[in-house]
Short mmCIF file of C-alpha atoms in Angstrom, two decimals:
data_model
loop_
_atom_site.label_atom_id
_atom_site.label_comp_id
_atom_site.label_asym_id
_atom_site.label_seq_id
_atom_site.Cartn_x
_atom_site.Cartn_y
_atom_site.Cartn_z
CA GLU A 1 -4.73 10.89 -15.96
CA VAL A 2 -2.29 9.92 -13.25
CA GLN A 3 0.12 7.21 -14.37
CA LEU A 4 2.87 5.45 -12.48
CA VAL A 5 4.96 2.96 -14.42
CA GLU A 6 7.57 0.85 -12.67
CA SER A 7 10.50 -0.84 -14.36
CA GLY A 8 13.79 -2.48 -13.48
CA GLY A 9 12.61 -5.68 -11.83
CA GLY A 10 14.07 -9.06 -12.64
CA LEU A 11 15.99 -12.06 -11.37
CA VAL A 12 19.04 -11.34 -9.20
CA GLN A 13 21.28 -13.52 -7.08
CA PRO A 14 21.40 -13.16 -3.30
CA GLY A 15 23.78 -10.36 -2.39
CA GLY A 16 23.20 -8.65 -5.71
CA SER A 17 21.81 -5.23 -6.56
CA LEU A 18 18.95 -3.86 -8.58
CA ARG A 19 17.59 -0.38 -9.26
CA LEU A 20 13.89 0.13 -9.70
CA SER A 21 12.43 3.14 -11.46
CA CYS A 22 8.97 4.64 -11.47
CA ALA A 23 8.00 7.06 -14.21
CA ALA A 24 5.24 9.45 -13.19
CA SER A 25 2.92 11.43 -15.45
CA GLY A 26 -0.40 13.23 -15.35
CA PHE A 27 0.31 15.21 -12.19
CA THR A 28 2.84 17.58 -10.66
CA PHE A 29 5.31 14.99 -9.41
CA SER A 30 7.33 17.45 -7.36
CA SER A 31 4.28 18.22 -5.17
CA TYR A 32 3.86 14.75 -3.69
CA TRP A 33 5.49 12.44 -1.23
CA MET A 34 6.16 9.15 -3.01
CA SER A 35 6.42 5.63 -1.63
CA TRP A 36 7.45 2.09 -2.47
CA VAL A 37 5.23 -0.74 -1.24
CA ARG A 38 5.99 -4.42 -1.85
CA GLN A 39 4.07 -7.67 -1.86
CA ALA A 40 5.75 -11.05 -1.61
CA PRO A 41 4.13 -13.78 -3.74
CA GLY A 42 0.83 -14.81 -2.17
CA LYS A 43 1.40 -12.52 0.81
CA GLY A 44 0.20 -9.17 2.10
CA LEU A 45 1.35 -5.62 1.52
CA GLU A 46 4.46 -4.17 3.15
CA TRP A 47 5.45 -0.50 3.06
CA VAL A 48 9.14 -0.15 2.14
CA ALA A 49 10.13 3.50 1.98
CA ASN A 50 8.99 7.00 1.19
CA ILE A 51 10.50 10.34 0.22
CA LYS A 52 9.44 13.93 0.64
CA GLN A 53 8.70 16.20 -2.29
CA ASP A 54 12.20 17.74 -2.38
CA GLY A 55 14.03 14.58 -1.29
CA SER A 56 15.04 16.10 2.05
CA GLU A 57 13.30 13.44 4.14
CA LYS A 58 13.37 9.70 3.61
CA TYR A 59 12.00 6.88 5.75
CA TYR A 60 12.49 3.13 5.56
CA VAL A 61 11.08 -0.03 7.09
CA ASP A 62 13.66 -1.56 9.43
CA SER A 63 14.19 -4.65 7.27
CA VAL A 64 15.68 -2.61 4.40
CA LYS A 65 17.54 0.12 6.28
CA GLY A 66 21.16 0.29 5.19
CA ARG A 67 20.46 -1.80 2.08
CA PHE A 68 17.86 0.15 0.10
CA THR A 69 17.96 3.81 -0.92
CA ILE A 70 14.98 5.76 -2.17
CA SER A 71 15.57 8.80 -4.37
CA ARG A 72 13.80 10.97 -6.89
CA ASP A 73 14.52 13.24 -9.83
CA ASN A 74 11.78 15.83 -10.07
CA ALA A 75 13.14 17.12 -13.39
CA LYS A 76 12.57 13.66 -14.85
CA ASN A 77 9.36 12.94 -12.91
CA SER A 78 10.94 9.77 -11.66
CA LEU A 79 11.21 7.82 -8.43
CA TYR A 80 13.92 5.25 -7.76
CA LEU A 81 14.73 2.44 -5.37
CA GLN A 82 18.32 1.26 -5.24
CA MET A 83 18.38 -2.18 -3.68
CA ASN A 84 21.70 -3.65 -2.51
CA SER A 85 22.63 -6.80 -0.61
CA LEU A 86 19.43 -8.43 -1.77
CA ARG A 87 18.03 -11.39 0.12
CA ALA A 88 15.55 -14.10 -0.77
CA GLU A 89 13.00 -12.41 1.49
CA ASP A 90 13.13 -9.29 -0.71
CA THR A 91 11.41 -11.26 -3.46
CA ALA A 92 8.19 -9.39 -4.18
CA VAL A 93 6.24 -7.23 -6.54
CA TYR A 94 7.33 -3.65 -5.89
CA TYR A 95 4.75 -0.93 -6.33
CA CYS A 96 5.33 2.78 -6.65
CA ALA A 97 2.55 4.77 -4.97
CA ARG A 98 1.62 8.41 -4.55
CA SER A 99 0.89 9.64 -1.05
CA GLU A 100 -2.28 11.67 -0.68
CA ALA A 101 -2.16 14.70 1.57
CA TYR A 102 -5.93 14.68 1.94
CA CYS A 103 -5.63 11.49 4.00
CA GLY A 104 -3.68 13.42 6.57
CA GLY A 105 -0.72 11.12 6.01
CA ASP A 106 0.47 8.18 3.95
CA CYS A 107 -2.46 6.66 2.16
CA TYR A 108 -2.27 5.83 -1.52
CA SER A 109 -4.90 6.40 -4.19
CA ASN A 110 -2.56 5.96 -7.15
CA TRP A 111 -0.38 2.93 -7.70
CA GLY A 112 1.74 1.60 -10.50
CA GLN A 113 1.24 -1.85 -11.99
CA GLY A 114 4.20 -3.22 -10.06
CA THR A 115 7.52 -4.78 -11.04
CA LEU A 116 8.59 -8.23 -9.88
CA VAL A 117 11.92 -8.69 -8.14
CA THR A 118 13.07 -12.28 -7.67
CA VAL A 119 16.11 -12.98 -5.51
CA SER A 120 17.34 -16.49 -6.13
CA SER A 121 20.46 -18.41 -7.04
CA ALA B 1 6.08 -0.27 15.27
CA ILE B 2 2.30 -0.48 15.30
CA ARG B 3 0.89 -3.93 14.58
CA ILE B 4 -2.43 -4.27 12.80
CA THR B 5 -4.47 -7.42 13.38
CA GLN B 6 -7.11 -7.98 10.71
CA SER B 7 -9.90 -10.52 10.93
CA PRO B 8 -11.10 -12.78 9.57
CA SER B 9 -8.33 -13.89 7.21
CA SER B 10 -10.99 -15.16 4.83
CA LEU B 11 -14.73 -15.42 4.57
CA SER B 12 -17.28 -16.92 2.24
CA ALA B 13 -20.33 -14.89 1.36
CA SER B 14 -23.09 -14.66 -1.20
CA THR B 15 -24.10 -11.80 -3.43
CA GLY B 16 -26.37 -9.51 -1.45
CA ASP B 17 -24.85 -10.38 1.92
CA ARG B 18 -23.64 -7.83 4.44
CA VAL B 19 -19.95 -8.31 5.16
CA THR B 20 -17.88 -6.93 8.02
CA ILE B 21 -14.11 -6.95 8.35
CA THR B 22 -12.30 -5.68 11.43
CA CYS B 23 -8.85 -4.29 12.17
CA ARG B 24 -7.33 -3.76 15.57
CA ALA B 25 -4.24 -1.64 16.11
CA SER B 26 -1.71 -2.46 18.81
CA GLN B 27 -1.95 1.14 20.01
CA GLY B 28 -4.21 4.09 19.36
CA ILE B 29 -4.02 5.51 15.87
CA SER B 30 -6.82 8.09 16.08
CA SER B 31 -8.54 7.88 12.68
CA TYR B 32 -5.41 7.37 10.58
CA LEU B 33 -6.65 4.23 8.91
CA ALA B 34 -7.28 3.36 5.27
CA TRP B 35 -8.96 0.41 3.55
CA TYR B 36 -7.93 -1.06 0.21
CA GLN B 37 -9.37 -3.64 -2.18
CA GLN B 38 -7.04 -5.80 -4.24
CA LYS B 39 -7.92 -8.18 -7.03
CA PRO B 40 -5.52 -10.85 -8.30
CA GLY B 41 -2.67 -9.45 -10.35
CA LYS B 42 -3.73 -5.87 -9.75
CA ALA B 43 -2.56 -3.00 -7.58
CA PRO B 44 -4.58 -2.16 -4.47
CA LYS B 45 -7.42 0.32 -4.78
CA LEU B 46 -8.10 2.87 -2.07
CA LEU B 47 -11.65 2.57 -0.73
CA ILE B 48 -11.71 4.56 2.51
CA TYR B 49 -9.34 6.88 4.31
CA ALA B 50 -9.43 8.66 7.65
CA ALA B 51 -11.29 5.58 8.92
CA SER B 52 -14.65 6.57 7.45
CA THR B 53 -14.22 8.86 4.44
CA LEU B 54 -15.22 7.25 1.16
CA GLN B 55 -12.71 7.74 -1.64
CA SER B 56 -14.15 9.47 -4.69
CA GLY B 57 -15.80 7.03 -7.07
CA VAL B 58 -16.18 4.21 -4.54
CA PRO B 59 -19.73 2.84 -4.25
CA SER B 60 -21.69 3.84 -1.17
CA ARG B 61 -22.21 0.20 -0.17
CA PHE B 62 -18.70 0.45 1.30
CA SER B 63 -18.42 2.14 4.67
CA GLY B 64 -15.84 2.42 7.42
CA SER B 65 -16.05 3.17 11.09
CA GLY B 66 -13.96 3.28 14.23
CA SER B 67 -11.23 5.27 15.90
CA GLY B 68 -8.47 4.61 18.37
CA THR B 69 -7.68 0.92 18.08
CA ASP B 70 -10.78 -0.74 16.59
CA PHE B 71 -12.00 -0.30 13.04
CA THR B 72 -14.56 -1.87 10.73
CA LEU B 73 -15.10 -2.07 6.99
CA THR B 74 -18.65 -2.94 6.01
CA ILE B 75 -19.94 -3.91 2.59
CA SER B 76 -23.70 -3.51 2.90
CA CYS B 77 -24.82 -5.56 -0.08
CA LEU B 78 -22.08 -7.65 -1.61
CA GLN B 79 -21.81 -7.48 -5.39
CA SER B 80 -20.00 -9.90 -7.70
CA GLU B 81 -17.24 -7.37 -8.33
CA ASP B 82 -16.53 -7.14 -4.58
CA PHE B 83 -14.98 -10.59 -4.35
CA ALA B 84 -11.39 -9.64 -3.63
CA THR B 85 -8.86 -9.26 -0.82
CA TYR B 86 -9.19 -6.32 1.54
CA TYR B 87 -6.43 -4.67 3.54
CA CYS B 88 -6.45 -2.04 6.25
CA GLN B 89 -3.46 0.26 6.74
CA GLN B 90 -2.48 2.58 9.56
CA TYR B 91 -0.64 5.76 8.74
CA TYR B 92 -0.54 7.26 12.21
CA SER B 93 3.16 6.60 12.68
CA TYR B 94 6.18 5.19 10.89
CA PRO B 95 6.42 2.70 9.49
CA PRO B 96 2.97 2.64 7.90
CA SER B 97 1.68 -0.89 8.33
CA PHE B 98 -0.97 -3.10 6.78
CA GLY B 99 -3.23 -5.76 8.14
CA GLN B 100 -2.72 -9.31 6.90
CA GLY B 101 -5.65 -9.12 4.52
CA THR B 102 -9.14 -10.63 4.30
CA LYS B 103 -10.03 -12.69 1.26
CA VAL B 104 -13.73 -12.45 0.44
CA GLU B 105 -14.77 -15.52 -1.53
CA ILE B 106 -17.96 -16.67 -3.14
CA LYS B 107 -20.00 -19.09 -1.04
#
């Protein structure tokens, strides 16, 4: 069974940093593009970033470029999101999601349960 | 970036009703569109990808159609477990983007 388990969320002050982790199991992690998708409280879904199987390609939404860094450790079956210079508008539930090649691109059939990041003083 | 306009933002329907939700892309996205269902406090669930391909395990009352800029999700006979929020998502180009969501409520 595919499992994605996020951790690392919490309360942080504006300008602070946080590192999210996503532990993957039940599939060959190194064979999949992986993504982070977020959802502000009561709002819709927003794609944040993704990373290629070997980490050689990474893409970001404009609003986080230069502040967030996506990475992975295939030996540990883990995905990460380093978030710096956090702003109130980064407050959201952050989901880790597996990209499905059979879609022909970035669609997501497996998601974690999400981890809440709250940016507030 | 491609903008996705989803409508309506909410609708009220009864069990057994036929429900239609639409998404319009700001430019052509071929068939690179997915539909998700999300229930409160839960992660989204993939229903349809490639505009019209039903994800494994999803009931056949869900169907998708369209290509280019205009897309439709249809629930043919609404069941109690279908009351949820639905999102479309384009994955034709970066960044992948979602519609604003449609909340399907009980009439």
